[in-house]
Coordinates of C-alpha atoms and ligand atoms in Angstrom, one line a residue:
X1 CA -3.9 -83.3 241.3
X2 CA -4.5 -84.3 245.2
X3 CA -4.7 -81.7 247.5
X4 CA -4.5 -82.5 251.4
X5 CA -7.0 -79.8 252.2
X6 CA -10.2 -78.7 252.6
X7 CA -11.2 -74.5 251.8
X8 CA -13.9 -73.0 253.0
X9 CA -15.0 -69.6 254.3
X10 CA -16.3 -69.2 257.8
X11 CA -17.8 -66.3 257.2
X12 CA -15.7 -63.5 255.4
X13 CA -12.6 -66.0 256.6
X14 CA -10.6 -68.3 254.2
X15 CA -10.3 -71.3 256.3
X16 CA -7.6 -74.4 255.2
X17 CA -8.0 -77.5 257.0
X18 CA -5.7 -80.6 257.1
X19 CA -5.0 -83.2 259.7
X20 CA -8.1 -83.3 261.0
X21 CA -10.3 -86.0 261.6
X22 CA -12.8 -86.4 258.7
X23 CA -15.1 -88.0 260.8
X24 CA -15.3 -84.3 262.2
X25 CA -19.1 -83.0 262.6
X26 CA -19.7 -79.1 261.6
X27 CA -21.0 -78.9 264.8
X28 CA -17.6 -80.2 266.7
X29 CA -15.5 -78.0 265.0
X30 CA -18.0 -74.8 265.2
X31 CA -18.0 -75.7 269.0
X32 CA -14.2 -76.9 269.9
X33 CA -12.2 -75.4 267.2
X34 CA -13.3 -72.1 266.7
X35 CA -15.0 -71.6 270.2
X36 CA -17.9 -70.3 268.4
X37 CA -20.6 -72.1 270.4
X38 CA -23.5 -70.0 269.8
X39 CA -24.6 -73.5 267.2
X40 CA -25.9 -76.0 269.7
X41 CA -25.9 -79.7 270.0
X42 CA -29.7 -80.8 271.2
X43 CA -30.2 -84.2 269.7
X44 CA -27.3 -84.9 267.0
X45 CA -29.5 -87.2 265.1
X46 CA -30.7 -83.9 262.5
X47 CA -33.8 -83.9 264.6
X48 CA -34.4 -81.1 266.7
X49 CA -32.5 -78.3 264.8
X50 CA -30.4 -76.5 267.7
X51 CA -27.1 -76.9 265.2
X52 CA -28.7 -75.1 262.4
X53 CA -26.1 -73.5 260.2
X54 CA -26.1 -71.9 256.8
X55 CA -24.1 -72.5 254.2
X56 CA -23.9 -70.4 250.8
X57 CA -23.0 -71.8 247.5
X58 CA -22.4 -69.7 244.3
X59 CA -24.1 -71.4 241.2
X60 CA -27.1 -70.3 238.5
X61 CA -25.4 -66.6 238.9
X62 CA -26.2 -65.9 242.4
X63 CA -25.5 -66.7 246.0
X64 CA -27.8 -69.8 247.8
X65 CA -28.5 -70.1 251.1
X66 CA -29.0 -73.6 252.3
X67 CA -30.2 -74.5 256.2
X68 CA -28.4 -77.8 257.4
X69 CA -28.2 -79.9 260.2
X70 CA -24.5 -79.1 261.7
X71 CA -24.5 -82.3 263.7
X72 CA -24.5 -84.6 260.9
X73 CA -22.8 -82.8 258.3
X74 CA -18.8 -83.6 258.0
X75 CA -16.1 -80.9 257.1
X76 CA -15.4 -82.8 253.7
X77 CA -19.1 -81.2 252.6
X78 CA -18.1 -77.8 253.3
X79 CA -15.0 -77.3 250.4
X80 CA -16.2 -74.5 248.7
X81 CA -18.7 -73.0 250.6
X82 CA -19.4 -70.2 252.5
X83 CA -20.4 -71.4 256.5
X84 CA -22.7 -68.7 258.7
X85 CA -23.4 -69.1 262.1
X86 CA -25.7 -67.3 264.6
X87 CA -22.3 -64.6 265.5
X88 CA -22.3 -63.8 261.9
X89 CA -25.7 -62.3 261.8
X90 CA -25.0 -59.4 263.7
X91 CA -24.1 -56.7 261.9
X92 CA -21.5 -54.8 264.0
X93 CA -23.5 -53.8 267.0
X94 CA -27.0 -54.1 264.9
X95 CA -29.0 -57.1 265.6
X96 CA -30.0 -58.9 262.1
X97 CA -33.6 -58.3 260.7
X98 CA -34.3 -61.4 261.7
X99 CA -32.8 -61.0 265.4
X100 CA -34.4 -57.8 265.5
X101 CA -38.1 -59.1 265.2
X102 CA -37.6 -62.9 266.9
X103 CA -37.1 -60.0 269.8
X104 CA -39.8 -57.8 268.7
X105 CA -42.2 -60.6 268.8
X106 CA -41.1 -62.3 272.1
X107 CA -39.9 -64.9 269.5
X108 CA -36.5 -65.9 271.7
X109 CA -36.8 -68.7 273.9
X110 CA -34.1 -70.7 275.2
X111 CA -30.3 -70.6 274.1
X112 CA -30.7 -74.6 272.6
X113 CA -33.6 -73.8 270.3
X114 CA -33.4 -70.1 269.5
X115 CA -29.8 -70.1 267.5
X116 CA -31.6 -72.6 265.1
X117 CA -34.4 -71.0 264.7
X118 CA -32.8 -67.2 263.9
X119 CA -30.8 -69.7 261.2
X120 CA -33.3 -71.3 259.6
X121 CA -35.6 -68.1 259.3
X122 CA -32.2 -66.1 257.6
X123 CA -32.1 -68.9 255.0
X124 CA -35.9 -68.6 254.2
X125 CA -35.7 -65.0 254.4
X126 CA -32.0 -64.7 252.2
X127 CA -34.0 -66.9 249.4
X128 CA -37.1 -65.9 249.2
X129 CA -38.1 -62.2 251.3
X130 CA -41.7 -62.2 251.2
X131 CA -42.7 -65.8 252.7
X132 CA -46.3 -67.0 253.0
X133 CA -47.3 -68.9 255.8
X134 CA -46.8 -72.1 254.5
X135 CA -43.1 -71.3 253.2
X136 CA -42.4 -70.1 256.5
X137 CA -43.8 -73.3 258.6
X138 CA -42.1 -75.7 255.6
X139 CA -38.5 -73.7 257.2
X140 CA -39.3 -74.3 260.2
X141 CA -40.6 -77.8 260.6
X142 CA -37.0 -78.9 261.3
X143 CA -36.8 -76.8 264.4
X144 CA -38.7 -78.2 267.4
X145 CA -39.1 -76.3 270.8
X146 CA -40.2 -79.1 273.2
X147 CA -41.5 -76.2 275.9
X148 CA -43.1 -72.9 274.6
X149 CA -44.1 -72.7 271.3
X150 CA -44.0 -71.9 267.8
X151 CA -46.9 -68.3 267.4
X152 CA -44.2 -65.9 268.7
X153 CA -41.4 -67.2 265.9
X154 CA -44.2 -67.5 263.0
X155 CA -44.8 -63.6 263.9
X156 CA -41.7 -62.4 263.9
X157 CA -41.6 -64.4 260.7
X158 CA -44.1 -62.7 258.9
X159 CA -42.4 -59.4 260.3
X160 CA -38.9 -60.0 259.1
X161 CA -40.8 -59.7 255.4
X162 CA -39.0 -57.3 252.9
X163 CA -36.1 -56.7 255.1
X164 CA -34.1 -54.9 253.1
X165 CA -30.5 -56.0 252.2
X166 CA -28.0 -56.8 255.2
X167 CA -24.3 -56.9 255.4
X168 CA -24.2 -60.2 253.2
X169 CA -26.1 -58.4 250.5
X170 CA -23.6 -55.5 250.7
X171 CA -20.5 -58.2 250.5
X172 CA -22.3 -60.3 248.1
X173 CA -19.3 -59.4 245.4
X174 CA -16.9 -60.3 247.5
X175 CA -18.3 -63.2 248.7
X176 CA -18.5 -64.3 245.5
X177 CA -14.7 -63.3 244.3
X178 CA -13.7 -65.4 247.4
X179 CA -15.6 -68.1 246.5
X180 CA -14.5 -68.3 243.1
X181 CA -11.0 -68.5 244.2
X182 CA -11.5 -71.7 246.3
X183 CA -10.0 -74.6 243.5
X184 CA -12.7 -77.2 242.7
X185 CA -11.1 -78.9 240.7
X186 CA -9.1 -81.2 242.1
X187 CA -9.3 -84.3 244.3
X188 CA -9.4 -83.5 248.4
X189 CA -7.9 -85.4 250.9
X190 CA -8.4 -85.5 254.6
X191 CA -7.4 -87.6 256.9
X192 CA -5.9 -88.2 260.1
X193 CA -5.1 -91.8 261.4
X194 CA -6.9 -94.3 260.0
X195 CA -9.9 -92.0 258.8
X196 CA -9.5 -90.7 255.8
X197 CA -11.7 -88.6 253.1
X198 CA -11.3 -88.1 249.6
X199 CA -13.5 -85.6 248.0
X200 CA -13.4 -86.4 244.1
X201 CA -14.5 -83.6 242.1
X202 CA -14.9 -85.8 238.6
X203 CA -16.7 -88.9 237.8
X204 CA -13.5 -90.5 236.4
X205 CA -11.5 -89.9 239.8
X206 CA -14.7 -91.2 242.0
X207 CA -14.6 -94.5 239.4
X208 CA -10.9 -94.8 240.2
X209 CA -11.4 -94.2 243.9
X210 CA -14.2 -96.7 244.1
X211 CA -11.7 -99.4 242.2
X212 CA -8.6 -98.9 244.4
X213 CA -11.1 -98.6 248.1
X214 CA -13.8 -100.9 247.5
X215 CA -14.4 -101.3 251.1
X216 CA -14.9 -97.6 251.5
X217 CA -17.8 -95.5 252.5
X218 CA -19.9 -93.6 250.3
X219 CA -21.3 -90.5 252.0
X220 CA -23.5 -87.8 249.9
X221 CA -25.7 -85.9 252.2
X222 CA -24.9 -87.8 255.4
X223 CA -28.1 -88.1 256.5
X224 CA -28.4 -91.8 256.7
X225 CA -24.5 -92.4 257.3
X226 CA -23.3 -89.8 259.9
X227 CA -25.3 -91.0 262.5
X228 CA -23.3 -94.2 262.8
X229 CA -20.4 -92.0 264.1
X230 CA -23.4 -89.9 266.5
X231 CA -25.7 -92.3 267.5
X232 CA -23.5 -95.6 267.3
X233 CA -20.2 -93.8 268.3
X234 CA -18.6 -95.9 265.2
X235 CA -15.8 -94.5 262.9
X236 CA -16.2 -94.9 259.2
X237 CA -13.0 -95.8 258.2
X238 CA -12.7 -94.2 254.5
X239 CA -14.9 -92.2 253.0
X240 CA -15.8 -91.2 249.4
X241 CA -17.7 -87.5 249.8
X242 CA -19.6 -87.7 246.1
X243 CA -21.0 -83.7 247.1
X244 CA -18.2 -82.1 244.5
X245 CA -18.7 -85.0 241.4
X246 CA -20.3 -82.4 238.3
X247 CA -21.8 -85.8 236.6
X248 CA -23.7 -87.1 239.9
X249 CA -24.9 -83.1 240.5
X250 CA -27.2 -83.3 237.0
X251 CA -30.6 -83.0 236.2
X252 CA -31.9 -83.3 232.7
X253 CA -35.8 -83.3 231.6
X254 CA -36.7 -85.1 228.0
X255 CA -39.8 -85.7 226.8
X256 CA -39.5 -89.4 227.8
X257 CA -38.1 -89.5 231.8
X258 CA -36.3 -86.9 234.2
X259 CA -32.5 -88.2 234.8
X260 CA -31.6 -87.2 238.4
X261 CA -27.8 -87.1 239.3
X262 CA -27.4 -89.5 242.8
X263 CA -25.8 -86.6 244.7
X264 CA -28.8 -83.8 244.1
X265 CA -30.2 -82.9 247.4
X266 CA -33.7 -83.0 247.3
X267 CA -34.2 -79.3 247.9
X268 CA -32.4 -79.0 244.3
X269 CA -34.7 -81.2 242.2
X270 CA -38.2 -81.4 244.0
X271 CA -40.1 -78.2 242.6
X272 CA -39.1 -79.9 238.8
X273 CA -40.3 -83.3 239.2
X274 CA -43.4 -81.6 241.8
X275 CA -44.5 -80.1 238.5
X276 CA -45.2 -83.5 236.3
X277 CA -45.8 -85.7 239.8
X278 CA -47.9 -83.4 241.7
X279 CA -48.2 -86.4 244.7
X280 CA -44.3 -87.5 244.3
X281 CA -43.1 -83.7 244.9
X282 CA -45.5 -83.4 248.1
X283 CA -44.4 -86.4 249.8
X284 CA -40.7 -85.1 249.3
X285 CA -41.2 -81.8 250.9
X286 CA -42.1 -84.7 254.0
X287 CA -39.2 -86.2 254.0
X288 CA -37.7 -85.0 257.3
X289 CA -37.5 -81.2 257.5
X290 CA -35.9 -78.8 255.0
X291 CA -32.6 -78.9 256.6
X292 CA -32.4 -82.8 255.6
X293 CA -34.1 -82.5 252.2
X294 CA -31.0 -79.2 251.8
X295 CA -28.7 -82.4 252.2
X296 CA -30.0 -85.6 251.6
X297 CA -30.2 -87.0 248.3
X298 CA -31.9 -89.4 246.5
X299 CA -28.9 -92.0 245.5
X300 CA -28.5 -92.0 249.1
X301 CA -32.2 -93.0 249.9
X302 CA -31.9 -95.8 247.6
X303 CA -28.0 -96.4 249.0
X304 CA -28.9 -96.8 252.0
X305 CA -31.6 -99.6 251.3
X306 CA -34.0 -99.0 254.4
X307 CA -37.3 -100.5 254.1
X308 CA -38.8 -97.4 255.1
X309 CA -37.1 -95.2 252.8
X310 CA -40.0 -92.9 251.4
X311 CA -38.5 -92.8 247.7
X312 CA -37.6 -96.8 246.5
X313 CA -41.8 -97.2 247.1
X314 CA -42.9 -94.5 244.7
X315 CA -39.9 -94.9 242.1
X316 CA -40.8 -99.1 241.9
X317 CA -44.5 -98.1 240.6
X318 CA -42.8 -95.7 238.6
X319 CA -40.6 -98.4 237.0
X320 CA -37.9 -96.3 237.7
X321 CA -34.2 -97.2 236.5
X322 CA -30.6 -97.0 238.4
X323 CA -27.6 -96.1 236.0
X324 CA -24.9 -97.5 238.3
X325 CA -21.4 -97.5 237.4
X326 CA -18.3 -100.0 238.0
X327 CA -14.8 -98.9 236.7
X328 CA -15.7 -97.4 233.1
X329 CA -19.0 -99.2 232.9
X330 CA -22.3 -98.5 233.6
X331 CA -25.6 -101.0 233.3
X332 CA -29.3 -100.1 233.9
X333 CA -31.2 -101.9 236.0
X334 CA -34.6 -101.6 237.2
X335 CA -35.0 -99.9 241.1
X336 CA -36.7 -103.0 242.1
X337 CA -33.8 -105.3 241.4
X338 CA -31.6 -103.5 243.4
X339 CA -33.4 -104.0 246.6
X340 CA -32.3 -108.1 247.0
X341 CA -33.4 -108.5 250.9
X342 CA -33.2 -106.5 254.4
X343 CA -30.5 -103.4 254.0
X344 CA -28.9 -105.5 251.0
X345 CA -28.5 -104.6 247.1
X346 CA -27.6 -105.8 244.3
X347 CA -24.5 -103.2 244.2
X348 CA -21.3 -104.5 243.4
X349 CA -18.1 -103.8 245.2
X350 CA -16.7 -100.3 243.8
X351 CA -20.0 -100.1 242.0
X352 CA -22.0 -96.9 243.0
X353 CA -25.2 -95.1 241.8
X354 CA -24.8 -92.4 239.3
X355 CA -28.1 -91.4 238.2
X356 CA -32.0 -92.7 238.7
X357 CA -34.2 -92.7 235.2
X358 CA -37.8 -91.7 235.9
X359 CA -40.1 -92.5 233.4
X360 CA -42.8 -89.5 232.6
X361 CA -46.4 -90.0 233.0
X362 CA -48.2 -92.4 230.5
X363 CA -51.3 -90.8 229.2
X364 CA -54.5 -91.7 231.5
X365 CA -52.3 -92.9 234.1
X366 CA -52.7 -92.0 237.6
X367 CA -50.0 -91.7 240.7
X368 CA -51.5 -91.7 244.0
X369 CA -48.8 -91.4 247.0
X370 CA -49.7 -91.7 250.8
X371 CA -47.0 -91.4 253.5
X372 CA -48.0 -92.5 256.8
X373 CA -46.5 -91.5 259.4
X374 CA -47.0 -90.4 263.4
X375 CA -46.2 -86.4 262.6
X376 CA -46.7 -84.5 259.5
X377 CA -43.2 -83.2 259.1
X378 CA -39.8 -85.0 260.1
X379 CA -41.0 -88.2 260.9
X380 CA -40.2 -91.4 259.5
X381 CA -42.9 -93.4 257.5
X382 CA -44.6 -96.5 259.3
X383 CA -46.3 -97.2 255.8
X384 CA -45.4 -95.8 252.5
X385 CA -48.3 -96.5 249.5
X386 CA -47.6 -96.0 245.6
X387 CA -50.0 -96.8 243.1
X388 CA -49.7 -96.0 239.5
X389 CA -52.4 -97.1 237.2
X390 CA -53.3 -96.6 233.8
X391 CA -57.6 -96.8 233.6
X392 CA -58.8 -96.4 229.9
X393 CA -62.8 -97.0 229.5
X394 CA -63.2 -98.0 233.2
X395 CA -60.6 -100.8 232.6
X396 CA -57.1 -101.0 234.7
X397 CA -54.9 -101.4 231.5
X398 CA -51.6 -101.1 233.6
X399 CA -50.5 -101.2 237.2
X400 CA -47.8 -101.2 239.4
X401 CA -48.1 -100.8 243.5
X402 CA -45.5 -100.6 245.8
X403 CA -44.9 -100.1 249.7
X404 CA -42.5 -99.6 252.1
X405 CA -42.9 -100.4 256.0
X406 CA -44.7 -104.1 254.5
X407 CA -41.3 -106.2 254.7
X408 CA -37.5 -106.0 254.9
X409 CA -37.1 -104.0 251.3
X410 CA -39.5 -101.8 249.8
X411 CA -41.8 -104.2 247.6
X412 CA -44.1 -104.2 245.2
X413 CA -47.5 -105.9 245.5
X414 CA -47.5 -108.3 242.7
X415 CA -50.4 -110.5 243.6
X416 CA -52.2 -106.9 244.2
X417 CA -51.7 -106.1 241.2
X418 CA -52.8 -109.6 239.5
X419 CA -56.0 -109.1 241.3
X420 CA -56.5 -105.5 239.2
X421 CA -54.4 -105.7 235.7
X422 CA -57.5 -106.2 232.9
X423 CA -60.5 -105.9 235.3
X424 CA -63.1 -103.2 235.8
X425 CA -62.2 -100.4 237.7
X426 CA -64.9 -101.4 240.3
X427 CA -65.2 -101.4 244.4
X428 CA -65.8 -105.4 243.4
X429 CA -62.0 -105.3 242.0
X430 CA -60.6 -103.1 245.0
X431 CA -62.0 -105.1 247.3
X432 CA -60.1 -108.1 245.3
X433 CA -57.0 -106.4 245.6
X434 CA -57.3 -105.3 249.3
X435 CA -57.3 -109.2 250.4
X436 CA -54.3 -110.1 248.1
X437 CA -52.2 -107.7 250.2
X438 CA -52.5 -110.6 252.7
X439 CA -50.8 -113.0 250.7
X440 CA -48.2 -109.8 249.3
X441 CA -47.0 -109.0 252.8
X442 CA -46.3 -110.2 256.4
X443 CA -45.5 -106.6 258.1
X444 CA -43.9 -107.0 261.4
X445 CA -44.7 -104.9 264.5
X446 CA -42.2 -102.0 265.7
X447 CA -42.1 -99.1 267.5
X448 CA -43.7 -96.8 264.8
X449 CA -46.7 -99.3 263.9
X450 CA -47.8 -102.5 264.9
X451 CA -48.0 -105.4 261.9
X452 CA -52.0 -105.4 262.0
X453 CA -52.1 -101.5 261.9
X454 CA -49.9 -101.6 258.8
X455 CA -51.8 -104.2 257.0
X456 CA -55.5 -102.2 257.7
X457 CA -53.8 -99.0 256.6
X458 CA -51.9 -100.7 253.4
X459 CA -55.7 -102.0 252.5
X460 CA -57.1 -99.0 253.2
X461 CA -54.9 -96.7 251.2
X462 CA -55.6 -98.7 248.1
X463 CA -59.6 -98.1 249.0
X464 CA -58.6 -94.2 249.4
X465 CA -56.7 -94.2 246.1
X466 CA -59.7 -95.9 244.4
X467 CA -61.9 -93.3 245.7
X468 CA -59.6 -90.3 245.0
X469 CA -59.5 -91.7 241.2
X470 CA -63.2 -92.0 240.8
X471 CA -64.4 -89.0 242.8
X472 CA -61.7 -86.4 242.8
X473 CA -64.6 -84.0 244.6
X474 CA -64.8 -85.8 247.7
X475 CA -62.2 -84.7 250.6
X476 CA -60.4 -87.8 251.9
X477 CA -57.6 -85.9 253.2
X478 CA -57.0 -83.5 256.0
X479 CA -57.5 -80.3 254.5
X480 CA -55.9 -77.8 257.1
X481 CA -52.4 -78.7 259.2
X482 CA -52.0 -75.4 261.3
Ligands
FAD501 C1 -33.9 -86.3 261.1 C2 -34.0 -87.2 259.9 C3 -35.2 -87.3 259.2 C4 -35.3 -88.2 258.1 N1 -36.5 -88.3 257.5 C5 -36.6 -89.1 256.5 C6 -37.9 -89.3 255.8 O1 -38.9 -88.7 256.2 N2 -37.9 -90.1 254.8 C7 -36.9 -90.8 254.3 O2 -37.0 -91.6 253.4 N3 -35.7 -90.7 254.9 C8 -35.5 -89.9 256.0 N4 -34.3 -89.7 256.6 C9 -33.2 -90.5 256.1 C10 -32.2 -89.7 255.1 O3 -32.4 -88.4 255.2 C11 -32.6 -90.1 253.7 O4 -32.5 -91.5 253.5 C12 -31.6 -89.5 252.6 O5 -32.1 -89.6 251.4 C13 -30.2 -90.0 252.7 O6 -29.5 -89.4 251.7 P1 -28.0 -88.9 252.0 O7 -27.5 -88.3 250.8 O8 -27.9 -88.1 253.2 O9 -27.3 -90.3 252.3 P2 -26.0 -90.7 253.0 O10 -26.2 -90.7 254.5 O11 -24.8 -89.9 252.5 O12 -25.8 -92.2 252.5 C14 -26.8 -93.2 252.8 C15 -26.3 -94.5 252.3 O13 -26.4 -94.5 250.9 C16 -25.1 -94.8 250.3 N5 -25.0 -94.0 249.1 C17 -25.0 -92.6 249.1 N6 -24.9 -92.2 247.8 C18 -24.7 -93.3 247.0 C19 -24.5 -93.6 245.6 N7 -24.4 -92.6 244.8 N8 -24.3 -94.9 245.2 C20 -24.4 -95.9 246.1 N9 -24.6 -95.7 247.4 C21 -24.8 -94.5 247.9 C22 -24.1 -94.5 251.4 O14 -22.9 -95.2 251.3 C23 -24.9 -94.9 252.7 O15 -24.8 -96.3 252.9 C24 -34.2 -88.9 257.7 C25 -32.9 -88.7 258.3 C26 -32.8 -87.9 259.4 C27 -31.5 -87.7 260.1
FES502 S1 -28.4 -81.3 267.3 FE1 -30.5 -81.8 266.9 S2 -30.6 -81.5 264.7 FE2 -28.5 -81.3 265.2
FES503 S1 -36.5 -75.8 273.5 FE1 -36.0 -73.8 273.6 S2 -37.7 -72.8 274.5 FE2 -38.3 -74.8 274.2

């Protein structure tokens, strides 16, 4: 049945939305519709982290707390969610715990940055109460303050520990009866003009959608897509949220492969798949800051087909499949077909991704990933390395190396790879490979890397996987970030 409205709760509040533009940011209607402006706009390209809000979603038996980027999330994502901004953390006149030491430890700075960072420190501290250090920085990577500095927060951090339970501990049943009464079931619809959203919540009424608006938008996370309406002021026309469709939310582990829904946010799958590929898992927790890996997905890294996606590289060398699906048929296809030239697939109209097929580990096979990029966290790659080898007896026996940042898709290095499939395991062999990268790539120059950086660092990562293969003692990395 089609409903023409979106529930959520703004706090304890049941809020019912229609006619209202879908193309509608948290962050505008936080700011113009409720006149809660404590959430602030600094950069509304999920950089900087002023808009952080939480949002709190019942599954596995208890309440999650998810940071996100309010400036490029759109009201469709909310249905069924619990919002909380920085005026819900006060608990009657009681500062949070979190408040309470960010002013303890002269943590508060100014009124763009702080909001974010009280947000983004309740989410760590609602999931997990005892943070270590690195838990704590991986929250707050997302939250840049370009004038003071970043001790002060990290203390009051650390001092927030063991809190105690707060207000939303105390509601936590009502939260969840409320919740529960918000329908899921059904297909959404919001719209005003020309823009219009449908939210399906089953893989049979996304199929049908896709059929009867092949021109229309797929949005997951809205990572990639949203900032066409912030940074290029553009309107999407109709969208198909895929947040609420049960088939593209799954995760299943075989003995074989790992079978990832399209829709998973990253934050939902990574410690899994961090726990057979060790290197994978690490360069997703780099994959912009927490608040984007809380939304983003990995159907829409591969959707969106950038050449610097950080995922297409490392899923080509894994032979990864894509189980894509037109009307009431699906067809595998190898990752690497998919990417046809610059920001083009071979996706058909209607047709959408429902799941990626990972392959596990072969034995004595090897997965070395390198993500290059100007900063640590939230940065975008410049060069993107994945090699997967299998060495038996000092032999290459298989071997499969991709990149991104090298040309206008992610590619993989075939004439690379011709140079090491069935020869020794040698520098003689690397060296080989290194000048067939040449005749693999033409890399062009931009404002992240120049083409002759990218080629000396494509070359040279193949020389540091070699060496992290042969002598696993020897430190070829940075060992220590902060
Ligand atoms: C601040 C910031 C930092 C970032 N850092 C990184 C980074 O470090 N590395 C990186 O790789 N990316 C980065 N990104 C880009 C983005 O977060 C990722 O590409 C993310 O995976 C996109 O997923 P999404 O669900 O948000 O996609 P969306 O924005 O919802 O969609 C992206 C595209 O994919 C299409 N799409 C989505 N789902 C499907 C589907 N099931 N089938 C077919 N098409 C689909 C959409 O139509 C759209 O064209 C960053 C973005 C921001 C804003
Ligand atoms: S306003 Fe900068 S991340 Fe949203
Ligand atoms: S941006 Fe707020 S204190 Fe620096």
């Amino acid at each position: 049945m089609l409903k023409n409205k979106i529930q959520f709760l703004l706090n304890d509040r049941l809020i019912s939305l229609s006619d209202i533009n879908p193309n509608t940011s948290i962050l505008q209607y936080l700011r113009s519709c409720t006149g809660k402006s404590g959430t602030k706009e600094g950069c509304a390209s999920g950089d900087c982290g002023a808009c952080t809000v939480v949002t709190v979603e019942y599954a596995g038996g208890d309440l999650r707390y998810k940071s996100l980027n309010a400036c490029i999330s759109l009201l469709p994502s909310l249905h069924g969610k619990q919002l909380l901004t920085v005026e819900d953390l006060q608990d009657g006149d009681k500062l949070h715990p979190v408040q309470k030491a960010m002013v303890d430890f002269h943590g508060s700075q100014c009124g763009f940055c702080t909001p974010g960072f009280i947000m983004s420190l309740f989410a760590l501290h609602k999931n997990n109460p005892e943070p270590e250090k690195a838990q704590t920085l991986e929250a707050l990577a997302g939250n840049l303050c370009r004038c003071t500095g970043y001790r002060a927060i990290i203390d009051a951090a650390s001092a927030a520990k063991n809190h105690g339970p707060d207000q939303f501990d105390r509601n936590k049943r009502n939260t969840i009866a409320a919740l529960a009464k918000i329908q899921k079931t059904s297909l959404l619809k919001l719209s005003e003009g020309d823009q219009v959203a449908y939210s399906p919540s089953s893989l049979s009424e996304l199929t049908d959608l896709m059929l009867a608006h092949p021109n229309a938008r797929i949005i997951a996370g809205g990572t990639d897509i949203v900032l066409e309406i912030t940074q290029m002021m553009k309107s999407l026309g109709t969208i198909i949220y895929v947040g609420n469709v049960p088939e593209l939310q799954e995760f299943e582990e075989s003995d074989a492969q790992f079978t990832l829904g399209a829709a998973l946010p990253f934050s939902d799958f990574t410690p899994s798949i961090a726990t057979h590929y060790h290197e994978f898992g690490e360069m997703i927790e780099r994959i912009g800051s927490l608040q984007i890996r809380n939304q983003g997905t990995l159907g829409g890294n591969i959707g969106n087909a950038s050449p610097i996606a950080d995922t297409p590289p490392v899923l080509i060398a894994l032979d990864a499949k894509l189980n894509l699906r037109l009307g009431n048929k699906n067809r595998i296809i190898s990752i690497e077909d998919y990417f046809i030239d610059y920001k083009k697939t071979s996706q058909q109209k209607s047709e959408f991704i429902q799941s990626i097929i990972i392959p596990k580990a072969k034995e004595n096979s090897y997965l070395k990933v390198y993500k290059i990029s100007k900063r640590f966290d939230d940065d975008i790659s410049a060069v993107l390395a994945a090699f997967n080898l299998v060495i038996e007896d000092d032999v290459v026996k298989s071997v499969r190396i991709a990149f991104g940042g090298m040309a206008g898709t992610p590619k993989r290095a075939i004439k690379c790879e011709k140079e090491l499939i069935g020869k020794p395991w040698t520098q003689a062999s690397i060296e080989n490979g290194m000048q067939a990268l040449e005749q693999d790539f033409t890399p062009m120059s931009d404002v992240r890397a120049s083409a002759n950086y990218r080629m000396v660092v494509a070359k040279n990562l193949l020389q540091k996987a070699f060496i992290e293969i042969t002598q696993p003692t020897i430190n070829t990395g940075v060992v220590q970030y902060a």
